[in-house]
């Protein structure tokens, strides 16, 4: 039986390994990434002859901020060196888009450059053709869920690796490791259960009738009355994409606590995926777009490229990433820069909140810590 995450997690303060994107002519960034994950201890996991799921996001068609396939190949090659059988994986989306079923999802992954030739391993959509192939997995210490619905191929794997693009997010403040795992590994049913606490509404006084929100809503929940947007609460799935789409802050969530609950649910789904088996987590802070890679576009980065991080502890990894981001200077010509130049917007010094003021992110990590998923304390080990 595979060694458990509990056993593999260091008893003392977890280490998070970090390196920036500086390099020399003789060392590609992908080689530097391989050095980083080896230094962080990926070789301690017994992968010999085992199926190794590498969970990532292949990017919605039109988005260019997602991680390049070259990074996936770098990680997959290390897995193969260690004797493992890697595959790249993600689950289908809740909303219609270019990744809503396995065929469209595989096409999208191929168009965005993820195939055997570029990455050295296959792409498997973990929850099957229609997003219904899931496994009901216990949530250890869960306070919201007893079980979670996770894509079957992810749970069938012996070893789980998350490879995360760290960026902003219109619902969760930032999209990091817990978001990649918790929401990303949920089947369509699992995503529904995580999203069902908050549905947004439109303030007609703020709506400028631009009609951009309906283009973002894959569920056809938005219509227009006298030019103003109206959300059909019965059709809306609570995904939050329209909130990020509205440039005039006309859309917000009815339930003030909904994003906090969403973050806690994401932590519990991450627990379901990771508990009781060997896991390893990698996060790259690059192309820090204000919103999720699920959007069919990506606005200019709100922060500069910062670096690559790896850890056995997913909570510590997200905390380290957000701490590094908070120290960075905002990009002036970006959503965050625009908000900071606007005297009517909040200026808290928290770059993710100032970029997407509706969002909450701390509760996700606090809840992850409370249920034993990991710890927000960490030791940062810097690799040159
Ligand atoms: S995106 Fe915002 S301003 Fe534009 S129609 Fe929708 S709610 Fe109104
Ligand atoms: S939250 Fe917005 S984008 Fe998502 S389903 Fe509801 S109306 Fe559509």
mmCIF file of C-alpha atoms and ligand atoms in Angstrom:
data_model
loop_
_atom_site.group_PDB
_atom_site.id
_atom_site.type_symbol
_atom_site.label_atom_id
_atom_site.label_comp_id
_atom_site.label_asym_id
_atom_site.label_seq_id
_atom_site.Cartn_x
_atom_site.Cartn_y
_atom_site.Cartn_z
ATOM 1 C CA UNK A 1 0.000 0.000 0.000
ATOM 2 C CA UNK A 2 1.211 3.505 -0.792
ATOM 3 C CA UNK A 3 2.861 5.434 2.006
ATOM 4 C CA UNK A 4 0.410 7.981 3.367
ATOM 5 C CA UNK A 5 0.676 11.744 3.076
ATOM 6 C CA UNK A 6 0.534 11.889 6.863
ATOM 7 C CA UNK A 7 3.632 9.749 7.156
ATOM 8 C CA UNK A 8 5.470 11.639 4.456
ATOM 9 C CA UNK A 9 4.703 15.084 5.849
ATOM 10 C CA UNK A 10 7.543 16.325 8.041
ATOM 11 C CA UNK A 11 6.607 16.555 11.710
ATOM 12 C CA UNK A 12 8.311 19.927 12.104
ATOM 13 C CA UNK A 13 7.536 23.136 10.229
ATOM 14 C CA UNK A 14 7.137 22.144 6.575
ATOM 15 C CA UNK A 15 9.670 23.360 4.050
ATOM 16 C CA UNK A 16 8.653 25.211 0.922
ATOM 17 C CA UNK A 17 11.375 25.322 -1.728
ATOM 18 C CA UNK A 18 11.609 28.410 -3.879
ATOM 19 C CA UNK A 19 13.612 29.600 -6.831
ATOM 20 C CA UNK A 20 13.130 32.621 -9.068
ATOM 21 C CA UNK A 21 13.054 32.674 -12.849
ATOM 22 C CA UNK A 22 16.634 33.939 -13.256
ATOM 23 C CA UNK A 23 18.812 31.539 -15.207
ATOM 24 C CA UNK A 24 21.931 31.279 -17.355
ATOM 25 C CA UNK A 25 22.533 30.339 -20.948
ATOM 26 C CA UNK A 26 23.440 26.778 -19.974
ATOM 27 C CA UNK A 27 20.337 26.100 -17.871
ATOM 28 C CA UNK A 28 16.794 26.174 -19.291
ATOM 29 C CA UNK A 29 14.080 27.150 -16.810
ATOM 30 C CA UNK A 30 12.628 23.650 -17.103
ATOM 31 C CA UNK A 31 15.924 22.189 -15.879
ATOM 32 C CA UNK A 32 15.863 24.630 -12.986
ATOM 33 C CA UNK A 33 12.350 23.427 -12.161
ATOM 34 C CA UNK A 34 13.565 19.828 -12.179
ATOM 35 C CA UNK A 35 16.416 20.752 -9.836
ATOM 36 C CA UNK A 36 13.928 22.475 -7.527
ATOM 37 C CA UNK A 37 11.512 19.557 -7.222
ATOM 38 C CA UNK A 38 14.365 17.108 -6.667
ATOM 39 C CA UNK A 39 15.784 19.344 -3.948
ATOM 40 C CA UNK A 40 12.296 19.533 -2.406
ATOM 41 C CA UNK A 41 12.271 15.751 -2.109
ATOM 42 C CA UNK A 42 10.096 14.402 -4.914
ATOM 43 C CA UNK A 43 12.549 11.494 -5.114
ATOM 44 C CA UNK A 44 11.473 10.375 -1.623
ATOM 45 C CA UNK A 45 8.185 9.149 -3.080
ATOM 46 C CA UNK A 46 8.185 5.544 -4.229
ATOM 47 C CA UNK A 47 6.917 5.800 -7.802
ATOM 48 C CA UNK A 48 8.391 2.615 -9.182
ATOM 49 C CA UNK A 49 5.876 1.104 -11.591
ATOM 50 C CA UNK A 50 3.118 3.318 -10.235
ATOM 51 C CA UNK A 51 0.519 5.496 -11.931
ATOM 52 C CA UNK A 52 1.276 9.137 -11.203
ATOM 53 C CA UNK A 53 -1.443 11.733 -11.813
ATOM 54 C CA UNK A 54 -0.126 15.225 -12.595
ATOM 55 C CA UNK A 55 -3.074 17.566 -12.035
ATOM 56 C CA UNK A 56 -2.972 20.774 -14.010
ATOM 57 C CA UNK A 57 -5.168 23.177 -15.977
ATOM 58 C CA UNK A 58 -4.882 23.028 -19.770
ATOM 59 C CA UNK A 59 -6.289 26.552 -20.218
ATOM 60 C CA UNK A 60 -9.581 27.554 -21.770
ATOM 61 C CA UNK A 61 -9.330 28.152 -25.521
ATOM 62 C CA UNK A 62 -8.319 31.783 -26.009
ATOM 63 C CA UNK A 63 -6.521 32.007 -22.676
ATOM 64 C CA UNK A 64 -2.736 32.292 -22.863
ATOM 65 C CA UNK A 65 -1.837 32.533 -19.179
ATOM 66 C CA UNK A 66 -1.959 28.784 -18.401
ATOM 67 C CA UNK A 67 1.305 26.946 -17.737
ATOM 68 C CA UNK A 68 3.149 25.906 -20.875
ATOM 69 C CA UNK A 69 3.319 22.182 -21.691
ATOM 70 C CA UNK A 70 7.110 22.423 -21.293
ATOM 71 C CA UNK A 71 6.670 22.591 -17.520
ATOM 72 C CA UNK A 72 4.469 19.486 -17.578
ATOM 73 C CA UNK A 73 7.143 17.638 -19.561
ATOM 74 C CA UNK A 74 9.806 18.668 -17.053
ATOM 75 C CA UNK A 75 7.781 17.167 -14.201
ATOM 76 C CA UNK A 76 6.718 14.081 -16.165
ATOM 77 C CA UNK A 77 10.345 13.380 -17.100
ATOM 78 C CA UNK A 78 11.332 13.403 -13.420
ATOM 79 C CA UNK A 79 8.463 11.021 -12.646
ATOM 80 C CA UNK A 80 9.736 8.681 -15.369
ATOM 81 C CA UNK A 81 13.292 8.903 -14.007
ATOM 82 C CA UNK A 82 11.842 7.712 -10.704
ATOM 83 C CA UNK A 83 10.167 4.751 -12.420
ATOM 84 C CA UNK A 84 6.643 6.162 -12.391
ATOM 85 C CA UNK A 85 4.034 6.178 -15.140
ATOM 86 C CA UNK A 86 2.868 9.796 -15.391
ATOM 87 C CA UNK A 87 -0.270 11.150 -16.992
ATOM 88 C CA UNK A 88 -1.624 14.701 -17.132
ATOM 89 C CA UNK A 89 -5.130 15.145 -15.881
ATOM 90 C CA UNK A 90 -7.980 17.512 -15.119
ATOM 91 C CA UNK A 91 -11.751 17.187 -14.700
ATOM 92 C CA UNK A 92 -14.470 18.690 -16.865
ATOM 93 C CA UNK A 93 -15.883 22.101 -16.082
ATOM 94 C CA UNK A 94 -19.224 22.897 -14.496
ATOM 95 C CA UNK A 95 -20.100 25.469 -17.118
ATOM 96 C CA UNK A 96 -20.225 25.013 -20.879
ATOM 97 C CA UNK A 97 -16.992 26.174 -22.500
ATOM 98 C CA UNK A 98 -14.129 24.470 -24.295
ATOM 99 C CA UNK A 99 -13.569 21.874 -21.522
ATOM 100 C CA UNK A 100 -17.111 20.775 -20.679
ATOM 101 C CA UNK A 101 -16.780 17.123 -21.773
ATOM 102 C CA UNK A 102 -13.838 14.826 -22.389
ATOM 103 C CA UNK A 103 -13.819 15.195 -26.175
ATOM 104 C CA UNK A 104 -13.877 18.996 -26.120
ATOM 105 C CA UNK A 105 -11.441 18.995 -23.216
ATOM 106 C CA UNK A 106 -8.938 16.770 -25.046
ATOM 107 C CA UNK A 107 -9.271 18.943 -28.156
ATOM 108 C CA UNK A 108 -8.639 22.051 -26.047
ATOM 109 C CA UNK A 109 -5.603 20.451 -24.405
ATOM 110 C CA UNK A 110 -4.240 19.459 -27.812
ATOM 111 C CA UNK A 111 -4.760 22.946 -29.279
ATOM 112 C CA UNK A 112 -3.032 24.461 -26.239
ATOM 113 C CA UNK A 113 -0.058 22.181 -26.825
ATOM 114 C CA UNK A 114 -0.545 19.277 -24.424
ATOM 115 C CA UNK A 115 0.069 15.980 -26.203
ATOM 116 C CA UNK A 116 2.406 13.000 -26.051
ATOM 117 C CA UNK A 117 4.979 14.629 -28.299
ATOM 118 C CA UNK A 118 5.260 17.809 -26.215
ATOM 119 C CA UNK A 119 4.928 16.354 -22.729
ATOM 120 C CA UNK A 120 6.003 12.715 -23.038
ATOM 121 C CA UNK A 121 2.801 11.433 -21.465
ATOM 122 C CA UNK A 122 -0.890 11.091 -22.162
ATOM 123 C CA UNK A 123 -3.736 13.387 -21.146
ATOM 124 C CA UNK A 124 -6.601 11.669 -19.291
ATOM 125 C CA UNK A 125 -9.791 13.538 -18.394
ATOM 126 C CA UNK A 126 -10.323 12.182 -14.915
ATOM 127 C CA UNK A 127 -14.127 12.287 -14.695
ATOM 128 C CA UNK A 128 -14.818 10.801 -18.114
ATOM 129 C CA UNK A 129 -16.822 11.709 -21.157
ATOM 130 C CA UNK A 130 -19.614 13.647 -19.458
ATOM 131 C CA UNK A 131 -18.057 14.508 -16.102
ATOM 132 C CA UNK A 132 -19.955 11.748 -14.325
ATOM 133 C CA UNK A 133 -17.200 9.196 -13.744
ATOM 134 C CA UNK A 134 -16.418 10.004 -10.130
ATOM 135 C CA UNK A 135 -15.621 8.306 -6.848
ATOM 136 C CA UNK A 136 -17.163 9.223 -3.501
ATOM 137 C CA UNK A 137 -14.157 9.842 -1.269
ATOM 138 C CA UNK A 138 -14.266 10.397 2.515
ATOM 139 C CA UNK A 139 -13.313 13.870 3.751
ATOM 140 C CA UNK A 140 -11.125 13.378 6.810
ATOM 141 C CA UNK A 141 -12.121 15.936 9.505
ATOM 142 C CA UNK A 142 -14.629 17.579 7.157
ATOM 143 C CA UNK A 143 -17.071 19.974 8.790
ATOM 144 C CA UNK A 144 -19.104 20.680 5.641
ATOM 145 C CA UNK A 145 -18.770 17.445 3.692
ATOM 146 C CA UNK A 146 -18.530 13.837 4.804
ATOM 147 C CA UNK A 147 -17.560 12.792 1.291
ATOM 148 C CA UNK A 148 -16.401 14.429 -1.939
ATOM 149 C CA UNK A 149 -17.033 13.493 -5.577
ATOM 150 C CA UNK A 150 -13.616 13.213 -7.237
ATOM 151 C CA UNK A 151 -12.721 12.266 -10.815
ATOM 152 C CA UNK A 152 -12.074 8.527 -10.897
ATOM 153 C CA UNK A 153 -8.724 8.522 -12.721
ATOM 154 C CA UNK A 154 -7.297 10.888 -10.104
ATOM 155 C CA UNK A 155 -8.287 8.541 -7.294
ATOM 156 C CA UNK A 156 -7.133 5.477 -9.258
ATOM 157 C CA UNK A 157 -3.599 6.908 -9.437
ATOM 158 C CA UNK A 158 -1.075 5.687 -6.857
ATOM 159 C CA UNK A 159 0.684 9.038 -6.547
ATOM 160 C CA UNK A 160 -0.775 12.540 -6.916
ATOM 161 C CA UNK A 161 1.186 15.599 -8.039
ATOM 162 C CA UNK A 162 -0.348 19.046 -8.418
ATOM 163 C CA UNK A 163 1.267 21.383 -10.932
ATOM 164 C CA UNK A 164 -0.376 24.747 -10.396
ATOM 165 C CA UNK A 165 -0.416 28.069 -12.185
ATOM 166 C CA UNK A 166 -0.616 30.606 -9.341
ATOM 167 C CA UNK A 167 -2.644 33.667 -10.358
ATOM 168 C CA UNK A 168 -5.591 35.821 -9.312
ATOM 169 C CA UNK A 169 -9.136 34.552 -9.177
ATOM 170 C CA UNK A 170 -12.511 36.270 -9.356
ATOM 171 C CA UNK A 171 -14.086 34.052 -6.670
ATOM 172 C CA UNK A 172 -11.291 32.805 -4.438
ATOM 173 C CA UNK A 173 -8.921 35.807 -4.558
ATOM 174 C CA UNK A 174 -6.073 33.739 -5.922
ATOM 175 C CA UNK A 175 -6.070 30.470 -7.774
ATOM 176 C CA UNK A 176 -3.392 28.334 -6.165
ATOM 177 C CA UNK A 177 -2.719 24.747 -5.204
ATOM 178 C CA UNK A 178 -5.861 24.182 -3.146
ATOM 179 C CA UNK A 179 -8.020 25.607 -5.925
ATOM 180 C CA UNK A 180 -6.253 23.480 -8.537
ATOM 181 C CA UNK A 181 -6.823 20.361 -6.455
ATOM 182 C CA UNK A 182 -10.080 20.943 -4.599
ATOM 183 C CA UNK A 183 -12.194 22.447 -7.335
ATOM 184 C CA UNK A 184 -10.175 21.032 -10.215
ATOM 185 C CA UNK A 185 -10.413 17.392 -9.128
ATOM 186 C CA UNK A 186 -14.134 17.573 -8.413
ATOM 187 C CA UNK A 187 -16.339 15.925 -11.014
ATOM 188 C CA UNK A 188 -19.187 18.029 -12.361
ATOM 189 C CA UNK A 189 -21.319 16.843 -9.420
ATOM 190 C CA UNK A 190 -18.492 17.706 -7.046
ATOM 191 C CA UNK A 191 -18.128 21.175 -8.537
ATOM 192 C CA UNK A 192 -21.876 21.742 -8.190
ATOM 193 C CA UNK A 193 -21.734 20.859 -4.510
ATOM 194 C CA UNK A 194 -18.871 23.286 -3.948
ATOM 195 C CA UNK A 195 -20.496 26.163 -5.823
ATOM 196 C CA UNK A 196 -24.052 25.991 -4.553
ATOM 197 C CA UNK A 197 -23.777 28.561 -1.761
ATOM 198 C CA UNK A 198 -23.666 31.757 -3.717
ATOM 199 C CA UNK A 199 -25.401 33.179 -6.741
ATOM 200 C CA UNK A 200 -24.674 36.718 -7.818
ATOM 201 C CA UNK A 201 -27.075 39.517 -8.618
ATOM 202 C CA UNK A 202 -26.838 42.651 -10.767
ATOM 203 C CA UNK A 203 -27.128 46.185 -9.444
ATOM 204 C CA UNK A 204 -29.084 47.889 -12.248
ATOM 205 C CA UNK A 205 -27.803 51.315 -11.192
ATOM 206 C CA UNK A 206 -24.224 50.194 -11.904
ATOM 207 C CA UNK A 207 -24.955 48.147 -15.040
ATOM 208 C CA UNK A 208 -23.728 49.986 -18.169
ATOM 209 C CA UNK A 209 -25.528 47.616 -20.585
ATOM 210 C CA UNK A 210 -22.276 46.456 -22.198
ATOM 211 C CA UNK A 211 -23.534 42.821 -22.367
ATOM 212 C CA UNK A 212 -20.131 41.335 -21.712
ATOM 213 C CA UNK A 213 -21.393 39.214 -18.806
ATOM 214 C CA UNK A 214 -23.689 37.038 -20.921
ATOM 215 C CA UNK A 215 -20.746 36.086 -23.143
ATOM 216 C CA UNK A 216 -18.909 34.789 -20.072
ATOM 217 C CA UNK A 217 -21.888 32.863 -18.722
ATOM 218 C CA UNK A 218 -21.844 29.435 -20.269
ATOM 219 C CA UNK A 219 -25.133 28.567 -18.586
ATOM 220 C CA UNK A 220 -27.302 31.136 -20.385
ATOM 221 C CA UNK A 221 -28.414 32.490 -17.014
ATOM 222 C CA UNK A 222 -28.068 36.158 -17.988
ATOM 223 C CA UNK A 223 -30.602 38.060 -20.066
ATOM 224 C CA UNK A 224 -31.215 41.758 -20.554
ATOM 225 C CA UNK A 225 -34.224 43.860 -19.681
ATOM 226 C CA UNK A 226 -34.117 47.392 -21.098
ATOM 227 C CA UNK A 227 -30.419 46.734 -21.702
ATOM 228 C CA UNK A 228 -29.686 45.931 -18.054
ATOM 229 C CA UNK A 229 -28.415 42.488 -17.091
ATOM 230 C CA UNK A 230 -30.638 40.140 -15.069
ATOM 231 C CA UNK A 231 -29.484 36.796 -13.647
ATOM 232 C CA UNK A 232 -31.966 33.919 -13.571
ATOM 233 C CA UNK A 233 -31.307 32.431 -10.133
ATOM 234 C CA UNK A 234 -32.816 29.077 -11.127
ATOM 235 C CA UNK A 235 -30.420 28.600 -14.030
ATOM 236 C CA UNK A 236 -27.318 30.213 -12.475
ATOM 237 C CA UNK A 237 -24.755 27.684 -11.224
ATOM 238 C CA UNK A 238 -22.934 30.132 -8.972
ATOM 239 C CA UNK A 239 -19.606 29.788 -10.786
ATOM 240 C CA UNK A 240 -18.788 33.494 -10.377
ATOM 241 C CA UNK A 241 -17.372 34.037 -13.878
ATOM 242 C CA UNK A 242 -19.704 36.957 -14.574
ATOM 243 C CA UNK A 243 -18.406 38.807 -11.491
ATOM 244 C CA UNK A 244 -14.921 38.870 -12.970
ATOM 245 C CA UNK A 245 -16.299 39.733 -16.398
ATOM 246 C CA UNK A 246 -18.051 42.930 -15.341
ATOM 247 C CA UNK A 247 -15.682 45.883 -15.539
ATOM 248 C CA UNK A 248 -18.166 48.117 -13.711
ATOM 249 C CA UNK A 249 -18.647 46.130 -10.483
ATOM 250 C CA UNK A 250 -22.336 45.766 -11.254
ATOM 251 C CA UNK A 251 -22.375 42.070 -10.362
ATOM 252 C CA UNK A 252 -21.780 40.866 -6.827
ATOM 253 C CA UNK A 253 -22.683 37.946 -4.644
ATOM 254 C CA UNK A 254 -25.979 37.917 -2.723
ATOM 255 C CA UNK A 255 -24.437 35.834 0.030
ATOM 256 C CA UNK A 256 -21.610 37.788 1.670
ATOM 257 C CA UNK A 257 -20.203 34.608 3.162
ATOM 258 C CA UNK A 258 -20.505 32.546 0.005
ATOM 259 C CA UNK A 259 -16.881 32.944 -1.071
ATOM 260 C CA UNK A 260 -15.698 32.073 2.427
ATOM 261 C CA UNK A 261 -17.772 28.902 2.357
ATOM 262 C CA UNK A 262 -16.550 28.177 -1.157
ATOM 263 C CA UNK A 263 -12.948 28.385 0.044
ATOM 264 C CA UNK A 264 -13.667 26.033 2.929
ATOM 265 C CA UNK A 265 -15.295 23.547 0.593
ATOM 266 C CA UNK A 266 -12.272 23.707 -1.693
ATOM 267 C CA UNK A 267 -10.028 22.881 1.285
ATOM 268 C CA UNK A 268 -12.216 19.879 2.149
ATOM 269 C CA UNK A 269 -12.163 18.586 -1.425
ATOM 270 C CA UNK A 270 -8.371 18.956 -1.418
ATOM 271 C CA UNK A 271 -8.280 16.873 1.745
ATOM 272 C CA UNK A 272 -10.317 14.165 0.011
ATOM 273 C CA UNK A 273 -7.865 14.035 -2.900
ATOM 274 C CA UNK A 274 -4.681 14.060 -0.833
ATOM 275 C CA UNK A 275 -5.389 12.209 2.382
ATOM 276 C CA UNK A 276 -3.766 8.829 2.828
ATOM 277 C CA UNK A 277 -1.548 8.661 -0.233
ATOM 278 C CA UNK A 278 1.725 10.151 -1.448
ATOM 279 C CA UNK A 279 1.341 13.666 -2.825
ATOM 280 C CA UNK A 280 3.683 16.396 -3.976
ATOM 281 C CA UNK A 281 2.847 19.977 -4.929
ATOM 282 C CA UNK A 282 4.411 22.443 -7.364
ATOM 283 C CA UNK A 283 3.283 26.011 -7.979
ATOM 284 C CA UNK A 284 4.584 28.554 -10.506
ATOM 285 C CA UNK A 285 3.954 32.262 -9.945
ATOM 286 C CA UNK A 286 4.070 33.486 -13.514
ATOM 287 C CA UNK A 287 1.658 35.345 -15.794
ATOM 288 C CA UNK A 288 -0.319 36.389 -12.711
ATOM 289 C CA UNK A 289 -3.549 37.224 -14.490
ATOM 290 C CA UNK A 290 -6.330 38.743 -12.353
ATOM 291 C CA UNK A 291 -8.757 35.929 -13.112
ATOM 292 C CA UNK A 292 -8.865 32.162 -13.601
ATOM 293 C CA UNK A 293 -7.420 30.325 -16.605
ATOM 294 C CA UNK A 294 -11.021 29.176 -17.182
ATOM 295 C CA UNK A 295 -11.651 32.501 -18.914
ATOM 296 C CA UNK A 296 -11.309 32.590 -22.675
ATOM 297 C CA UNK A 297 -9.038 35.609 -22.298
ATOM 298 C CA UNK A 298 -6.384 36.737 -19.841
ATOM 299 C CA UNK A 299 -5.957 40.342 -18.810
ATOM 300 C CA UNK A 300 -2.451 41.721 -18.230
ATOM 301 C CA UNK A 301 -0.594 40.317 -15.195
ATOM 302 C CA UNK A 302 -1.271 42.165 -11.952
ATOM 303 C CA UNK A 303 2.156 41.220 -10.551
ATOM 304 C CA UNK A 304 5.550 40.392 -12.070
ATOM 305 C CA UNK A 305 6.746 36.805 -12.532
ATOM 306 C CA UNK A 306 8.057 35.715 -9.134
ATOM 307 C CA UNK A 307 9.252 32.148 -9.255
ATOM 308 C CA UNK A 308 8.681 28.423 -8.802
ATOM 309 C CA UNK A 309 7.861 26.667 -5.529
ATOM 310 C CA UNK A 310 7.472 23.072 -4.344
ATOM 311 C CA UNK A 311 6.435 21.381 -1.105
ATOM 312 C CA UNK A 312 4.785 18.309 0.377
ATOM 313 C CA UNK A 313 2.390 20.632 2.211
ATOM 314 C CA UNK A 314 -0.290 22.213 -0.047
ATOM 315 C CA UNK A 315 -1.408 24.765 2.556
ATOM 316 C CA UNK A 316 2.140 25.909 3.267
ATOM 317 C CA UNK A 317 2.763 26.128 -0.465
ATOM 318 C CA UNK A 318 -0.240 28.392 -1.079
ATOM 319 C CA UNK A 319 0.681 30.509 1.952
ATOM 320 C CA UNK A 320 4.260 30.914 0.702
ATOM 321 C CA UNK A 321 3.030 31.876 -2.769
ATOM 322 C CA UNK A 322 0.602 34.478 -1.458
ATOM 323 C CA UNK A 323 3.240 35.895 0.903
ATOM 324 C CA UNK A 324 5.700 36.331 -1.969
ATOM 325 C CA UNK A 325 3.015 37.965 -4.082
ATOM 326 C CA UNK A 326 2.057 40.434 -1.354
ATOM 327 C CA UNK A 327 5.675 41.659 -1.266
ATOM 328 C CA UNK A 328 5.777 42.278 -5.028
ATOM 329 C CA UNK A 329 5.110 45.632 -6.674
ATOM 330 C CA UNK A 330 1.790 45.766 -8.573
ATOM 331 C CA UNK A 331 1.934 46.172 -12.334
ATOM 332 C CA UNK A 332 0.621 49.663 -12.965
ATOM 333 C CA UNK A 333 -1.142 48.912 -16.250
ATOM 334 C CA UNK A 334 -3.287 46.081 -14.927
ATOM 335 C CA UNK A 335 -6.601 45.489 -13.163
ATOM 336 C CA UNK A 336 -4.832 45.830 -9.821
ATOM 337 C CA UNK A 337 -3.022 48.969 -10.964
ATOM 338 C CA UNK A 338 -6.295 50.480 -12.195
ATOM 339 C CA UNK A 339 -8.005 49.713 -8.894
ATOM 340 C CA UNK A 340 -5.155 51.218 -6.887
ATOM 341 C CA UNK A 341 -5.394 54.388 -8.977
ATOM 342 C CA UNK A 342 -9.124 54.606 -8.305
ATOM 343 C CA UNK A 343 -9.849 56.450 -5.029
ATOM 344 C CA UNK A 344 -13.235 54.755 -4.774
ATOM 345 C CA UNK A 345 -11.740 51.246 -4.666
ATOM 346 C CA UNK A 346 -10.332 49.577 -1.529
ATOM 347 C CA UNK A 347 -6.583 49.959 -0.955
ATOM 348 C CA UNK A 348 -5.753 47.388 1.677
ATOM 349 C CA UNK A 349 -2.269 46.339 0.592
ATOM 350 C CA UNK A 350 -3.600 42.834 -0.098
ATOM 351 C CA UNK A 351 -3.001 42.564 -3.832
ATOM 352 C CA UNK A 352 -5.587 39.845 -4.399
ATOM 353 C CA UNK A 353 -8.322 41.609 -2.473
ATOM 354 C CA UNK A 354 -7.489 44.953 -4.084
ATOM 355 C CA UNK A 355 -7.610 43.303 -7.514
ATOM 356 C CA UNK A 356 -10.918 41.448 -6.895
ATOM 357 C CA UNK A 357 -12.596 43.177 -3.926
ATOM 358 C CA UNK A 358 -15.495 40.703 -3.745
ATOM 359 C CA UNK A 359 -13.188 37.840 -2.908
ATOM 360 C CA UNK A 360 -11.864 36.142 0.222
ATOM 361 C CA UNK A 361 -8.847 33.845 0.313
ATOM 362 C CA UNK A 362 -7.659 33.532 3.926
ATOM 363 C CA UNK A 363 -10.553 31.285 4.951
ATOM 364 C CA UNK A 364 -9.463 28.637 2.465
ATOM 365 C CA UNK A 365 -6.047 28.298 4.072
ATOM 366 C CA UNK A 366 -7.359 28.670 7.616
ATOM 367 C CA UNK A 367 -9.855 25.886 7.042
ATOM 368 C CA UNK A 368 -7.204 23.728 5.372
ATOM 369 C CA UNK A 369 -5.103 24.117 8.492
ATOM 370 C CA UNK A 370 -8.067 23.408 10.783
ATOM 371 C CA UNK A 371 -8.885 20.092 9.121
ATOM 372 C CA UNK A 372 -5.264 18.923 9.129
ATOM 373 C CA UNK A 373 -4.581 19.341 5.433
ATOM 374 C CA UNK A 374 -1.418 21.327 6.159
ATOM 375 C CA UNK A 375 -0.074 24.333 7.985
ATOM 376 C CA UNK A 376 0.217 28.013 7.190
ATOM 377 C CA UNK A 377 3.595 28.122 8.903
ATOM 378 C CA UNK A 378 6.510 27.126 6.742
ATOM 379 C CA UNK A 379 10.242 27.456 6.263
ATOM 380 C CA UNK A 380 11.159 28.981 2.917
ATOM 381 C CA UNK A 381 14.257 27.334 1.411
ATOM 382 C CA UNK A 382 15.666 29.433 -1.403
ATOM 383 C CA UNK A 383 17.501 27.683 -4.229
ATOM 384 C CA UNK A 384 19.729 29.638 -6.574
HETATM 385 S S1 LIG B 1 -20.905 43.124 -17.740
HETATM 386 FE FE1 LIG B 1 -21.626 44.440 -16.048
HETATM 387 S S2 LIG B 1 -22.085 46.401 -17.023
HETATM 388 FE FE2 LIG B 1 -21.926 44.883 -18.657
HETATM 389 S S3 LIG B 1 -24.058 44.205 -18.989
HETATM 390 FE FE3 LIG B 1 -23.120 42.789 -17.527
HETATM 391 S S4 LIG B 1 -23.657 43.614 -15.524
HETATM 392 FE FE4 LIG B 1 -24.012 45.243 -17.002
HETATM 393 S S1 LIG B 2 -22.427 32.902 -11.624
HETATM 394 FE FE1 LIG B 2 -22.654 34.245 -13.406
HETATM 395 S S2 LIG B 2 -21.493 33.214 -15.055
HETATM 396 FE FE2 LIG B 2 -21.859 31.677 -13.437
HETATM 397 S S3 LIG B 2 -23.755 30.636 -14.022
HETATM 398 FE FE3 LIG B 2 -24.340 32.317 -12.652
HETATM 399 S S4 LIG B 2 -24.819 34.033 -14.015
HETATM 400 FE FE4 LIG B 2 -23.637 32.550 -15.209
#
